[in-house]
Tab-separated table of C-alpha atoms in Angstrom:
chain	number	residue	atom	x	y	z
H	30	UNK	CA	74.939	35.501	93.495
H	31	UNK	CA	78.488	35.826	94.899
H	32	UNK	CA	79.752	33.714	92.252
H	33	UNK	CA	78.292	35.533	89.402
H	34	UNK	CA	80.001	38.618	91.164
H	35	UNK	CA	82.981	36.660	91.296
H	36	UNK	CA	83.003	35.552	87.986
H	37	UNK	CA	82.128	39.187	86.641
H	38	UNK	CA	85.104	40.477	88.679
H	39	UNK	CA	87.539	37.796	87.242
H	40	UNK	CA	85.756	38.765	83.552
H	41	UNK	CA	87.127	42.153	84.279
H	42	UNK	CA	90.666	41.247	84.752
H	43	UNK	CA	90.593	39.064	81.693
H	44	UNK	CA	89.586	42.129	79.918
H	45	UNK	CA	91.808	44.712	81.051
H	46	UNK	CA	94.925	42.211	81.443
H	47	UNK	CA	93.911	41.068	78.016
H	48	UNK	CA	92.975	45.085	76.163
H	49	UNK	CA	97.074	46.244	77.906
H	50	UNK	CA	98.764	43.451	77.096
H	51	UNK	CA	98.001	43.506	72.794
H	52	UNK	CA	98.270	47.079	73.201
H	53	UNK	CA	101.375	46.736	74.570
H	54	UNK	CA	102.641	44.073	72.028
H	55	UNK	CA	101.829	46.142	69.281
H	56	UNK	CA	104.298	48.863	70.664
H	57	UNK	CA	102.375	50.840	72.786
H	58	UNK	CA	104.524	51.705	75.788
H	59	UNK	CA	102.139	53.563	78.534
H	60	UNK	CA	99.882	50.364	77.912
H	61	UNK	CA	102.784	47.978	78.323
H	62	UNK	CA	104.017	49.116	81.458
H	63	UNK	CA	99.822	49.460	82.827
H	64	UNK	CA	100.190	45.935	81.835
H	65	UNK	CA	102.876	45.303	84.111
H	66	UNK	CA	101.507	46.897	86.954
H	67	UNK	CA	98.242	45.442	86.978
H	68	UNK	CA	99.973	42.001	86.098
H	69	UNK	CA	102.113	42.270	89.038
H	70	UNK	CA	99.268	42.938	91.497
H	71	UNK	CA	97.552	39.945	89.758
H	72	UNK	CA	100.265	37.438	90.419
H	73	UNK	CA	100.876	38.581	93.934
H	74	UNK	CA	97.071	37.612	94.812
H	75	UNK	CA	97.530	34.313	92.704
H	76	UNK	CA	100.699	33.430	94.629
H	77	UNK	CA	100.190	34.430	97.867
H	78	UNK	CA	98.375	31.586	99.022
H	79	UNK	CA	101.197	29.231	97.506
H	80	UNK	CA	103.454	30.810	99.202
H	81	UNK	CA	101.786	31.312	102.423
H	82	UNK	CA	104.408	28.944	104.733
H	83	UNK	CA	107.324	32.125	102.913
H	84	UNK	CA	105.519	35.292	102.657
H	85	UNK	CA	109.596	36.601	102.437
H	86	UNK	CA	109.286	34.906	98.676
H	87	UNK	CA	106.653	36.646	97.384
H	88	UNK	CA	108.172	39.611	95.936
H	89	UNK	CA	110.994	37.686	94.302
H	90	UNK	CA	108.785	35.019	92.291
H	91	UNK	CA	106.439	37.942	91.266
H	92	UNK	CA	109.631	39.708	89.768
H	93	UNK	CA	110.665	36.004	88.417
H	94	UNK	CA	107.025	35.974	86.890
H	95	UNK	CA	107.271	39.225	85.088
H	96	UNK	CA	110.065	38.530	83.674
H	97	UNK	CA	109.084	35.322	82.453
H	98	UNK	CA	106.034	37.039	81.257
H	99	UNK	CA	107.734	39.307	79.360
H	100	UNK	CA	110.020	37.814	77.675
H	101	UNK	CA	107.815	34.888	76.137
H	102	UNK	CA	104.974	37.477	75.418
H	103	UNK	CA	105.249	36.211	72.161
H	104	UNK	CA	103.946	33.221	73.062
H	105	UNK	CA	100.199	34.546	73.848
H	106	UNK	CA	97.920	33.218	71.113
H	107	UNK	CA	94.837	36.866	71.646
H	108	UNK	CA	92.361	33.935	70.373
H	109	UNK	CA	93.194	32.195	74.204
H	110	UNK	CA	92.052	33.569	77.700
H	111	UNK	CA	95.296	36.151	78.777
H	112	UNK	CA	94.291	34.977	82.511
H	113	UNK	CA	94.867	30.766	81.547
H	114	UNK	CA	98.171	31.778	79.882
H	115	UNK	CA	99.490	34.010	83.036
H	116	UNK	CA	98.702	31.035	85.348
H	117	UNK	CA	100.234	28.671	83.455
H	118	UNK	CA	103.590	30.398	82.915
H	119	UNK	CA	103.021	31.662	87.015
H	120	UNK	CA	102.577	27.908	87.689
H	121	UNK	CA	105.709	26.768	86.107
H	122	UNK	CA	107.845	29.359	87.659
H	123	UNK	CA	106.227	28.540	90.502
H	124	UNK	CA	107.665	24.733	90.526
H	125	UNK	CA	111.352	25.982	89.332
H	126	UNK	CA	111.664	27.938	92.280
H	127	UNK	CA	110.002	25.169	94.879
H	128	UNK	CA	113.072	22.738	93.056
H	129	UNK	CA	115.531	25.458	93.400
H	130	UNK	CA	114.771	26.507	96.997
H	131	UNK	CA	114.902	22.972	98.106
H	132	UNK	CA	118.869	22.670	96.594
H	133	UNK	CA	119.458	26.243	98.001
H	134	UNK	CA	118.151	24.916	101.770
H	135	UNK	CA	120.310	21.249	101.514
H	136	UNK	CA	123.507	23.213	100.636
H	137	UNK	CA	122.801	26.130	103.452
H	138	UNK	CA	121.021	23.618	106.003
H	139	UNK	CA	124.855	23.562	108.095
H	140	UNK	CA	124.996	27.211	108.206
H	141	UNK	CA	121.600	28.147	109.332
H	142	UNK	CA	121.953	28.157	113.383
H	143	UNK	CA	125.132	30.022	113.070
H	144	UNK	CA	125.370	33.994	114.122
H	145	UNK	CA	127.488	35.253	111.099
H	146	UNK	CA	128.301	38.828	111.467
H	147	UNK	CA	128.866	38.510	107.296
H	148	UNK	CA	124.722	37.697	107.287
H	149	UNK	CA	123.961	40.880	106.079
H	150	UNK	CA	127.068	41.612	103.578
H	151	UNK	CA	126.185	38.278	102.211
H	152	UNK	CA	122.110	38.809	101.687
H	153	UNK	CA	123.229	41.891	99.856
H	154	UNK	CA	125.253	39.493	97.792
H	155	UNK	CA	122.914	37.468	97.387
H	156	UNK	CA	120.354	40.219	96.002
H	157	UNK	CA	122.857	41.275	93.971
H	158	UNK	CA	123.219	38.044	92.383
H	159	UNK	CA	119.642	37.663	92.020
H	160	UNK	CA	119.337	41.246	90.426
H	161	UNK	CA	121.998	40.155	88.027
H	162	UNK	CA	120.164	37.284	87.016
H	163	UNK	CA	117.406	38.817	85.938
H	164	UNK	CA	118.927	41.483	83.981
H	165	UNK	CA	121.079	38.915	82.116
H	166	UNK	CA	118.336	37.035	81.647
H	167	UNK	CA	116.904	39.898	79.835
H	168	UNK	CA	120.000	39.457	77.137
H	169	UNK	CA	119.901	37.758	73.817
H	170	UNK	CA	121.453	34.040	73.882
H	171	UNK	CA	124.307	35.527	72.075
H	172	UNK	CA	125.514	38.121	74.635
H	173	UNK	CA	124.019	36.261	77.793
H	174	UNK	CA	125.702	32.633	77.148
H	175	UNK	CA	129.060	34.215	76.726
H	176	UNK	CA	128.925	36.105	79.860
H	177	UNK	CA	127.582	33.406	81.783
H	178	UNK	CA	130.210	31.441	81.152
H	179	UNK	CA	133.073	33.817	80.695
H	180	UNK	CA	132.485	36.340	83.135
H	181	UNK	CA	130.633	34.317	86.020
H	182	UNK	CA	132.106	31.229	85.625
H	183	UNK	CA	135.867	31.521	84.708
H	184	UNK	CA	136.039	29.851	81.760
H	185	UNK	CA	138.026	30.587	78.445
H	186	UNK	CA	136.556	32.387	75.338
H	187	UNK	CA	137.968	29.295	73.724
H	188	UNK	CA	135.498	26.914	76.450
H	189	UNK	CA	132.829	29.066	76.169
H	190	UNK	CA	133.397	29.070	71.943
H	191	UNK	CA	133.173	25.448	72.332
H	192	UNK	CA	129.668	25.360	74.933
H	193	UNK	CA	128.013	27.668	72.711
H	194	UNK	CA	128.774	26.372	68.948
H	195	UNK	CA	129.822	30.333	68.478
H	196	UNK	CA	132.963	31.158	67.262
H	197	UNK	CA	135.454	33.032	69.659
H	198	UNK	CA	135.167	36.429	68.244
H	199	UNK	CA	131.665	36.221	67.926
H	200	UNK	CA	131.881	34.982	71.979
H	201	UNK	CA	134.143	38.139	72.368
H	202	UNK	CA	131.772	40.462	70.693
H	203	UNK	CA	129.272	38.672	72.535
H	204	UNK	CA	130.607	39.180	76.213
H	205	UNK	CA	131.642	43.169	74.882
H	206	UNK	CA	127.821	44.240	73.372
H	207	UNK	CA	126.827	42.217	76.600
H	208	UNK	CA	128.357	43.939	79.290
H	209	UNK	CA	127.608	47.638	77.472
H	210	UNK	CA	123.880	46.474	77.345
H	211	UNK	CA	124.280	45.218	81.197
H	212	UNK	CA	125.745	48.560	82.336
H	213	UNK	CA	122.896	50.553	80.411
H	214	UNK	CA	120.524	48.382	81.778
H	215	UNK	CA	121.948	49.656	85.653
H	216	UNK	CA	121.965	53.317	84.601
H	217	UNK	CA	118.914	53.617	83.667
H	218	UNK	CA	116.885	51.233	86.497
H	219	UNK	CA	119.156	53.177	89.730
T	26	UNK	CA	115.733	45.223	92.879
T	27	UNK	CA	112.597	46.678	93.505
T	28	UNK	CA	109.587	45.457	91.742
T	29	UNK	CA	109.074	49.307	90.024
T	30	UNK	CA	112.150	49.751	89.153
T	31	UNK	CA	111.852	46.018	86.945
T	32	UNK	CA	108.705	46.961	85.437
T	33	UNK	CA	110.048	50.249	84.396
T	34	UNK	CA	113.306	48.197	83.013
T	35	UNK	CA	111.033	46.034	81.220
T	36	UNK	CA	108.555	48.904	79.999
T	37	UNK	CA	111.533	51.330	78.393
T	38	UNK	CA	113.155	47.602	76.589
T	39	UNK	CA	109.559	46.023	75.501
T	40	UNK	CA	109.329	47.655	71.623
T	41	UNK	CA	106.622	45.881	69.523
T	42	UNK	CA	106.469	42.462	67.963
T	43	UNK	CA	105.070	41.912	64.904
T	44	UNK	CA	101.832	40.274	64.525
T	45	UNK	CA	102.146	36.431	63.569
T	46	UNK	CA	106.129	36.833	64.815
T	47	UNK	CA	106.472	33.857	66.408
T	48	UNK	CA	103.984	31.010	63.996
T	49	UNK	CA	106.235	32.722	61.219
T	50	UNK	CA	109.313	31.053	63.247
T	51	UNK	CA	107.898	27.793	63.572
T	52	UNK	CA	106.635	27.454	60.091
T	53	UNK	CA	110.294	28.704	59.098
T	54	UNK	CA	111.938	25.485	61.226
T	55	UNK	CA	109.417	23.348	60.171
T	56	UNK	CA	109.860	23.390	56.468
T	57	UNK	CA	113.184	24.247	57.245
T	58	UNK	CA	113.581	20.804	59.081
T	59	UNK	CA	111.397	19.000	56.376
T	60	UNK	CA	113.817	20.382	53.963
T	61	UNK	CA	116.705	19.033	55.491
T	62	UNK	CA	114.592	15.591	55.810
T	63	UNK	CA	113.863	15.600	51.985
T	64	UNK	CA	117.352	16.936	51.223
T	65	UNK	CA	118.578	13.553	53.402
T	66	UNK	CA	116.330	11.115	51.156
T	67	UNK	CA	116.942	12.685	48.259
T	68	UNK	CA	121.232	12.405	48.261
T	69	UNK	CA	120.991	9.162	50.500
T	70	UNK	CA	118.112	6.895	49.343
T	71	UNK	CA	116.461	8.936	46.243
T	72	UNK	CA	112.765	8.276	45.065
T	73	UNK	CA	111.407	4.908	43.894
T	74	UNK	CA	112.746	4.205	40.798
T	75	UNK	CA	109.531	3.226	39.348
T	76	UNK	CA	107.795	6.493	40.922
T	77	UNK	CA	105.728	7.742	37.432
T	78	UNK	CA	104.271	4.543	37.357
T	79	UNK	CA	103.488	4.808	41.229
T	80	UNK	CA	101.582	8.116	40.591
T	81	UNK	CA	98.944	6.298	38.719
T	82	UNK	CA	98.412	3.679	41.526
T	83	UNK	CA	95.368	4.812	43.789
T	84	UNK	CA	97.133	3.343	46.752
T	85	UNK	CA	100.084	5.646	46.352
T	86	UNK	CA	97.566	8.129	47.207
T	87	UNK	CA	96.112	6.953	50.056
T	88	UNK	CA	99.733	6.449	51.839
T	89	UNK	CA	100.468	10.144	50.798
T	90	UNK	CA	97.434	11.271	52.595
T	91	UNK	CA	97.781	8.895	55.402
T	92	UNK	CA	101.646	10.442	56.137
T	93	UNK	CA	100.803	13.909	54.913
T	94	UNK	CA	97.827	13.795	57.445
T	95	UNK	CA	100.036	12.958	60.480
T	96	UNK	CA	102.515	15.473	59.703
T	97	UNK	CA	99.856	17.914	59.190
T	98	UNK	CA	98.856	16.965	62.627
T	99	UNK	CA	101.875	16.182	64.116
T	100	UNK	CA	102.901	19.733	63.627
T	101	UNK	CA	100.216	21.649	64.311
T	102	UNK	CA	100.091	20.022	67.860
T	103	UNK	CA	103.354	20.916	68.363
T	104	UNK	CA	102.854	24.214	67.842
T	105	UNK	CA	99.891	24.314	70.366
T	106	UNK	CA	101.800	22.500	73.257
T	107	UNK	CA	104.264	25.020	72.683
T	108	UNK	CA	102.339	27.707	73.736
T	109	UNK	CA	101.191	28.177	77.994
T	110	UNK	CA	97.757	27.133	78.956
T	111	UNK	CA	96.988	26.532	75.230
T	112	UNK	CA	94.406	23.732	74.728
T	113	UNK	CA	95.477	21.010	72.360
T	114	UNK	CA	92.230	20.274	71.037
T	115	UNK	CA	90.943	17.550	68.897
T	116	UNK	CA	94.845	16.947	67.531
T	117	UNK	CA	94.876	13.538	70.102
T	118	UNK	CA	91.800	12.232	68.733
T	119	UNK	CA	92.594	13.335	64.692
T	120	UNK	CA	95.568	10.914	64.886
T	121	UNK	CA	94.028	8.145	66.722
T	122	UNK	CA	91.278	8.473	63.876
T	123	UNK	CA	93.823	8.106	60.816
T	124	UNK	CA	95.617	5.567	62.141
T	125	UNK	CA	91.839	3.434	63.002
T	126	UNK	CA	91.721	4.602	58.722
T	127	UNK	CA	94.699	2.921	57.654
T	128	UNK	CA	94.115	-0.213	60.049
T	129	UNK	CA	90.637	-0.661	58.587
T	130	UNK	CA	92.214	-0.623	55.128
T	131	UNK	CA	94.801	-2.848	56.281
T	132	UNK	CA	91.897	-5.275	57.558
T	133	UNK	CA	90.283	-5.604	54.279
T	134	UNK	CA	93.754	-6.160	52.813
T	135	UNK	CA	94.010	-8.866	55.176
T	136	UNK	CA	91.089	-10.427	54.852
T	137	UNK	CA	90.918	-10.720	51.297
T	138	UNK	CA	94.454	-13.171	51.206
T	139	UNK	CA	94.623	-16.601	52.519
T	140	UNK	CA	95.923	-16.827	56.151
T	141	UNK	CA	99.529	-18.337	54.627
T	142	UNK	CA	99.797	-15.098	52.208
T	143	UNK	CA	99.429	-12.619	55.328
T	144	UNK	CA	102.452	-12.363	57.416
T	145	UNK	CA	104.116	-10.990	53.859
T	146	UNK	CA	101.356	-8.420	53.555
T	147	UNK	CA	102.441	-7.328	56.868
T	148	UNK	CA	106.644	-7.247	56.641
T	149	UNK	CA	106.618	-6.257	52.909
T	150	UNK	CA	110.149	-6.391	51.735
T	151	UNK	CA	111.604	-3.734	53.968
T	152	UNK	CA	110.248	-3.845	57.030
T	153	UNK	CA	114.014	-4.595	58.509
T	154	UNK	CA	114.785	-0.921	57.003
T	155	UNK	CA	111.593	0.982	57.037
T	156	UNK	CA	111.247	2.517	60.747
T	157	UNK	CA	115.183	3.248	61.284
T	158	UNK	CA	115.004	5.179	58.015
T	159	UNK	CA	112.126	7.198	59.187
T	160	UNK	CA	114.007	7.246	62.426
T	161	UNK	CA	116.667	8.934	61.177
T	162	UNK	CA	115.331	10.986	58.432
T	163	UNK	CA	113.485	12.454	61.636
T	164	UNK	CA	116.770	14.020	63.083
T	165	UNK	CA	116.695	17.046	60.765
T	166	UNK	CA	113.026	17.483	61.629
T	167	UNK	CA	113.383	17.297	65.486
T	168	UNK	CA	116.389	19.298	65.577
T	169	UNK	CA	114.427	22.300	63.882
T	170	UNK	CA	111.351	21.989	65.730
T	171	UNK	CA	113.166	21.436	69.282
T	172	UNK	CA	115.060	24.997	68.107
T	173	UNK	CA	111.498	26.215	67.314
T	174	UNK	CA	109.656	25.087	70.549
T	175	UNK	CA	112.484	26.032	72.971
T	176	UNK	CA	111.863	29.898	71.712
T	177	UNK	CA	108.241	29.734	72.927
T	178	UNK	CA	107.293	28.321	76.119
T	179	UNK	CA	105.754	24.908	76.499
T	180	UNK	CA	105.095	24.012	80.494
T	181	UNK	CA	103.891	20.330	79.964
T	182	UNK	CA	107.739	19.241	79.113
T	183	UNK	CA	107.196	15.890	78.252
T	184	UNK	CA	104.368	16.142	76.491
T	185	UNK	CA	106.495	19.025	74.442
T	186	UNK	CA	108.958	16.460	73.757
T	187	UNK	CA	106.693	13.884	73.166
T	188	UNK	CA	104.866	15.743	70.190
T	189	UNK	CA	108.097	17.052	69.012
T	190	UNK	CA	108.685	13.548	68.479
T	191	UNK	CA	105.747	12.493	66.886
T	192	UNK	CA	105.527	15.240	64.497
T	193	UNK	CA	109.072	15.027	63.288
T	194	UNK	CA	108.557	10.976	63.046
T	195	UNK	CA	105.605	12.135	60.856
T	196	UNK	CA	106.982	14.403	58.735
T	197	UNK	CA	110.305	11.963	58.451
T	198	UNK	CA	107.715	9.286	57.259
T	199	UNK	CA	106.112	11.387	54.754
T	200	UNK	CA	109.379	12.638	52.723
T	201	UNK	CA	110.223	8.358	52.925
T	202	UNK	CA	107.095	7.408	51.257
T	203	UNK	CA	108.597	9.026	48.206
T	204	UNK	CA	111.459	6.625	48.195
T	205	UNK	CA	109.798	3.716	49.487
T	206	UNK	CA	108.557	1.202	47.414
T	207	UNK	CA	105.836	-0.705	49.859
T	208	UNK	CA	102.222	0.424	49.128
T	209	UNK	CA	100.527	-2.472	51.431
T	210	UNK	CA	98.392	-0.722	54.321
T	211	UNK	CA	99.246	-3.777	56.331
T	212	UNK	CA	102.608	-2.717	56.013
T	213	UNK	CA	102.242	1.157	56.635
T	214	UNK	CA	99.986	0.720	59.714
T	215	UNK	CA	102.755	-1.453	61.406
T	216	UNK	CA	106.165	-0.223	60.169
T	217	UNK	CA	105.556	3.209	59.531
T	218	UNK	CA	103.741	4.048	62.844
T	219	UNK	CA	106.981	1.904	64.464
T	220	UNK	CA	109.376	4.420	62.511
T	221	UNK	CA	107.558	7.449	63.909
T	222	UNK	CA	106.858	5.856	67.455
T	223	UNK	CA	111.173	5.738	67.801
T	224	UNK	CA	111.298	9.406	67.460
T	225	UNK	CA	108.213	10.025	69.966
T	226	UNK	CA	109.455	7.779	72.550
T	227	UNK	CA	113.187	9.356	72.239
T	228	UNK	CA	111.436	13.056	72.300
T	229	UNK	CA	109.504	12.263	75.465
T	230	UNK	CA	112.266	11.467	77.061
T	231	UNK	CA	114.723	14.137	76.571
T	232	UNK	CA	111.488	16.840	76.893
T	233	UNK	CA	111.914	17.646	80.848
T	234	UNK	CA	115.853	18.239	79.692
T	235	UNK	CA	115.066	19.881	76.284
T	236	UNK	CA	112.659	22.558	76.820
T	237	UNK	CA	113.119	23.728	80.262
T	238	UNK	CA	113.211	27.476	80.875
């Protein structure tokens, strides 16, 4: 009995995940963003108990996962369970940041037992950095490589021509619709 | 940020995608890539000089299927292992079961020559050229389907790569068959399948690298 409940309960968020989210691909924004908000609450009860030993990471991988969600929404074949393809990309994201928290602790390990009156200034920094992220990563290739590597880090249109395979105007052009689009982006979130 | 404030972001910037958006893509790269393969054959190595005659041979036919069918294959799994959580289905076993075909065939070829007359069934008179060809008639094929697979979101990375491989190998061995002048399934079941394994193996290992997002 409480599995069938369970399972009924899980058949329910299939639907409704399932009903928003090729509503929402067909262009209909109030179902979209329901979407979004009942995907969110979704991957916060399937991560929580993978992220039990940092309850502090919770709200960042969700964000990671929504992102990730939405920008490869193309990717969700309606014939397949919606719930599958969620965990799967959840899972995935899931690893990346377990591999990138691990570099993140060896290069801060020295640091950690200090008092550093900057602690704060540089936690804003570093959610600033993180915010960025995820709005650039929100960019086409064509404006987001060129900032990346311009803008962030220091390189020549002439490098970042070369990294890219685009010519330099089109990295200039890049890095100049790029940074508009960022600066929208800012407006319109605050 | 807080977690409103993204969804909002993402909400207002979503728009619709049209239906069939992103198979349209890969179908795009992947005749796009087999284009490039048959455009390679065609300049470089051209058909087989005596190819209306071939036509007529029943055998030509059989090769043409056996290729055709692992491309067909080939490609169609690596559209399903680019997707999340998408099952790959009976693709594995499809491909085990033509290649078990064209070994069978090469069995009775075998069987009916005397045991001296074999080991020529087997390297034909190109085997020393056959599998690099397809090798690198493959390029144009992976390089389009990589592009292809990188826009969607495989999560199994080498297994990405390694189908990438395969079905590039695959298609590379099916634009060759038009040039090449072997017909012997002794031959095709050895050299062939080493010409598409090159591109498999190299695809499985540059997956984690290729496709990570």
């Amino acid at each position: 009995m409480v599995r069938t409940a369970r399972q009924a309960r899980l058949d329910a968020t299939e639907a409704g995940l399932r009903d928003l989210l090729v509503a929402g691909v067909a262009g209909d924004e109030s179902a979209y963003r329901a979407f979004l908000v009942a995907l969110a609450a979704h991957l916060r009860r399937f991560l929580r108990p993978r992220l039990a030993s940092r309850p502090d990471d919770l709200e960042d991988l969700v964000q990671e996962c929504l992102l990730a969600v939405h920008n490869k929404r193309h990717t969700y074949d309606a014939s397949q369970p919606v719930t599958a393809w969620i965990h799967a990309i959840a899972r995935y994201r899931f690893i990346d940041h377990l591999r990138r928290r691990e570099g993140r602790e060896i290069a801060t390990d020295d640091l950690d037992d200090e008092v550093d009156p900057g602690a704060a200034a540089a936690h804003e920094a570093a959610d600033a950095r993180r915010d960025l992220a995820k709005l650039l990563g929100l960019l086409p290739d064509r404006q987001r490589l060129p900032i990346v590597h311009v803008k962030i880090e220091g390189r020549t249109v002439a490098e970042a021509a070369d990294l890219t395979g685009m010519s330099s105007a089109a990295v200039k052009v890049g890095i100049h619709r790029g940074l508009k689009a960022l600066a929208a982006m800012i407006r319109t979130r605050g | 940020m807080k977690t409103d404030a993204l969804i909002d972001m993402l909400a207002n910037s979503a728009g619709a995608i049209e239906p069939g958006f992103a198979l349209r893509r890969f179908a795009i790269a992947a005749a796009i890539g087999t284009g490039g393969a048959a455009l390679l054959m065609a300049t470089i190595l051209g058909p087989r000089h005596d190819f209306a005659y071939a036509v007529r041979l029943p055998m030509f036919w059989v090769k043409l299927a056996f290729v055709a069918s692992l491309a067909g294959l080939g490609t169609i799994g690596a559209w399903r292992v680019s997707m999340p959580a998408r099952p790959i289905g009976s693709i594995p076993r499809a491909i085990v079961a033509v290649v078990a075909g064209i070994w069978l065939i090469a069995a009775f070829a075998l069987a009916q020559h005397a045991p001296h007359g074999r080991i020529a069934l087997v390297l034909g008179s190109t085997w020393t050229s056959c599998p690099w060809l397809i090798a690198g008639l493959s390029v144009p094929v992976f390089v389009a389907l990589a592009w292809a697979m990188k826009g969607m979101a495989p999560t199994r990375l080498r297994r990405a790569g390694a189908m990438a491989g395969f079905a590039s190998g695959a298609v590379a061995a099916f634009v060759y068959s038009i040039h090449c002048p072997e017909l012997g399934a002794p031959f095709l079941g050895t050299w062939y399948l080493a010409g598409i394994a090159v591109p498999a193996a190299v695809g499985t290992l540059l997956g984690e690298r290729l496709f990570r997002w």
